[in-house]
């Protein structure tokens, strides 16, 4: 299994790629978040095209400690990609927002985000509504690392950016 950390934002034109491939979370602007979503979506679709992931299969088939029962057990890749999973924008509850901020300021193993996502109550049943979810994309980053057997950053560099000739893009 890949040991990875949730990535920070993708770098935009005029920014230099990182010197190392360690995946760290760093505070991101809305612009960087949008770029991260596009890159993560592209990476997921590369794995779908290769037959390593299926859009409509529950994600518990890919993540070892994702629940198989209840509404969490109904969440699919398609739900995560389309923000219809029911996962909240960020962690909720009394300590959730602070925990999210603290995790987002340092390198955080993707499995920590997945464990936290499992603890969060869903805002609605999967597929029944839409709400943008940073959580969903953190879970997708975990799926990319788990299925590819590589760090999210390495996968993005080798399987998304390089084939597209994106020489000035990278994961911070």
Coordinates of C-alpha atoms in Angstrom, one line a residue:
X1 CA 0.0 0.0 0.0
X2 CA 1.2 3.5 -0.8
X3 CA 2.1 5.8 2.1
X4 CA 1.1 9.2 1.1
X5 CA 0.1 12.6 2.4
X6 CA -2.7 14.7 1.1
X7 CA -1.3 17.1 -1.4
X8 CA -1.4 20.9 -1.2
X9 CA -2.6 22.9 -4.1
X10 CA -1.3 22.4 -7.7
X11 CA 1.0 25.1 -8.8
X12 CA -0.2 27.4 -11.5
X13 CA 1.6 29.0 -14.4
X14 CA 4.7 31.1 -13.4
X15 CA 5.1 29.0 -10.3
X16 CA 8.0 26.5 -10.0
X17 CA 7.4 22.8 -9.3
X18 CA 8.5 21.7 -5.9
X19 CA 12.1 20.5 -5.4
X20 CA 11.0 17.2 -3.8
X21 CA 8.0 15.0 -4.3
X22 CA 6.9 14.9 -0.7
X23 CA 3.2 15.6 -0.5
X24 CA 2.3 18.3 2.0
X25 CA -0.8 20.1 2.7
X26 CA -0.5 23.8 2.6
X27 CA -3.1 26.5 2.9
X28 CA -4.7 27.1 -0.4
X29 CA -6.6 29.9 -2.1
X30 CA -9.9 29.3 -3.9
X31 CA -7.9 29.4 -7.2
X32 CA -5.6 26.7 -6.0
X33 CA -8.4 24.6 -4.8
X34 CA -10.1 24.7 -8.2
X35 CA -6.8 23.6 -9.9
X36 CA -6.5 20.8 -7.4
X37 CA -10.0 19.5 -8.2
X38 CA -9.2 19.5 -11.9
X39 CA -6.0 17.6 -11.4
X40 CA -7.5 15.1 -9.0
X41 CA -10.4 14.5 -11.3
X42 CA -8.0 13.9 -14.2
X43 CA -6.0 11.5 -12.2
X44 CA -9.1 9.5 -11.1
X45 CA -10.2 9.3 -14.8
X46 CA -6.8 8.0 -15.8
X47 CA -7.3 5.1 -13.3
X48 CA -10.9 4.6 -14.6
X49 CA -9.6 4.5 -18.2
X50 CA -7.0 1.9 -17.2
X51 CA -9.7 -0.2 -15.6
X52 CA -8.4 0.2 -12.0
X53 CA -11.4 2.1 -10.7
X54 CA -15.1 2.0 -11.6
X55 CA -17.2 5.1 -11.2
X56 CA -20.3 3.4 -9.8
X57 CA -18.7 0.9 -7.4
X58 CA -18.9 1.8 -3.6
X59 CA -15.6 3.2 -2.4
X60 CA -15.4 0.6 0.4
X61 CA -14.2 -1.7 -2.4
X62 CA -11.0 0.4 -2.6
X63 CA -10.5 1.7 0.9
X64 CA -9.8 -0.8 3.7
X65 CA -11.5 0.9 6.6
X66 CA -14.4 2.6 4.8
X67 CA -17.7 1.4 6.2
X68 CA -19.7 -1.1 4.1
X69 CA -23.0 -0.4 5.7
X70 CA -25.2 2.7 6.1
X71 CA -25.1 5.7 3.9
X72 CA -21.3 6.0 4.0
X73 CA -21.3 2.5 2.4
X74 CA -23.3 3.7 -0.6
X75 CA -20.8 6.4 -1.6
X76 CA -19.2 5.8 -5.0
X77 CA -16.5 7.6 -7.0
X78 CA -19.1 9.3 -9.0
X79 CA -20.6 10.8 -5.8
X80 CA -17.2 12.1 -4.8
X81 CA -16.4 13.5 -8.2
X82 CA -19.8 15.3 -8.5
X83 CA -20.0 16.5 -4.9
X84 CA -23.1 14.4 -4.3
X85 CA -21.6 12.1 -1.6
X86 CA -23.2 13.9 1.3
X87 CA -19.7 14.5 2.9
X88 CA -19.5 18.0 4.4
X89 CA -17.3 20.8 2.9
X90 CA -14.8 20.3 5.8
X91 CA -14.9 18.5 9.2
X92 CA -17.9 19.5 11.3
X93 CA -18.9 19.3 14.9
X94 CA -17.4 20.9 18.0
X95 CA -13.7 20.3 17.2
X96 CA -14.0 19.3 13.5
X97 CA -13.2 22.7 11.9
X98 CA -10.1 23.2 14.1
X99 CA -9.0 19.7 13.4
X100 CA -9.4 20.3 9.7
X101 CA -7.4 23.5 9.8
X102 CA -4.6 21.8 11.8
X103 CA -4.4 18.9 9.4
X104 CA -4.4 21.3 6.5
X105 CA -1.3 23.2 7.8
X106 CA 1.0 20.2 7.9
X107 CA 1.8 17.0 5.9
X108 CA -1.1 14.7 6.8
X109 CA -1.3 11.0 5.8
X110 CA -4.3 10.5 3.4
X111 CA -5.6 7.8 5.7
X112 CA -6.1 10.4 8.5
X113 CA -8.5 12.3 6.2
X114 CA -10.3 9.1 5.3
X115 CA -10.7 8.2 9.0
X116 CA -12.0 11.6 9.8
X117 CA -14.4 11.5 6.8
X118 CA -15.8 8.2 8.1
X119 CA -16.5 9.9 11.5
X120 CA -18.4 12.8 9.9
X121 CA -22.2 12.5 9.6
X122 CA -23.4 12.9 6.0
X123 CA -25.3 16.1 5.2
X124 CA -27.6 14.1 2.9
X125 CA -28.0 10.6 1.4
X126 CA -25.5 10.0 -1.4
X127 CA -26.8 11.1 -4.8
X128 CA -29.7 13.1 -3.3
X129 CA -28.3 16.6 -3.3
X130 CA -25.2 18.6 -4.2
X131 CA -22.7 20.4 -1.9
X132 CA -19.1 21.1 -2.7
X133 CA -16.9 18.9 -0.5
X134 CA -13.2 19.3 0.1
X135 CA -13.5 16.1 2.1
X136 CA -14.6 14.2 -1.0
X137 CA -11.4 15.3 -2.9
X138 CA -9.2 14.3 0.1
X139 CA -10.8 10.9 -0.1
X140 CA -10.1 10.8 -3.9
X141 CA -6.4 11.6 -3.2
X142 CA -6.3 8.6 -0.9
X143 CA -7.9 6.4 -3.5
X144 CA -5.3 7.5 -6.1
X145 CA -2.4 6.7 -3.7
X146 CA -4.0 3.4 -2.7
X147 CA -4.9 2.1 -6.2
X148 CA -1.7 3.3 -7.9
X149 CA 0.5 2.1 -5.1
X150 CA 2.4 5.4 -5.4
X151 CA 2.4 8.8 -3.7
X152 CA -0.3 11.1 -5.0
X153 CA 2.4 13.6 -6.1
X154 CA 4.3 11.0 -8.0
X155 CA 1.2 9.8 -9.8
X156 CA 0.2 13.4 -10.7
X157 CA 3.7 14.1 -12.1
X158 CA 4.2 10.9 -14.0
X159 CA 0.6 10.1 -15.2
X160 CA -1.1 13.4 -15.5
X161 CA 1.4 16.3 -16.0
X162 CA 4.2 14.7 -18.0
X163 CA 1.9 13.0 -20.6
X164 CA 0.2 16.3 -21.2
X165 CA 3.5 18.2 -21.4
X166 CA 2.7 20.3 -18.4
X167 CA 6.3 21.2 -17.5
X168 CA 5.4 24.1 -15.2
X169 CA 2.8 22.3 -13.2
X170 CA 3.3 20.3 -10.0
X171 CA 1.9 19.5 -6.6
X172 CA 3.0 21.7 -3.7

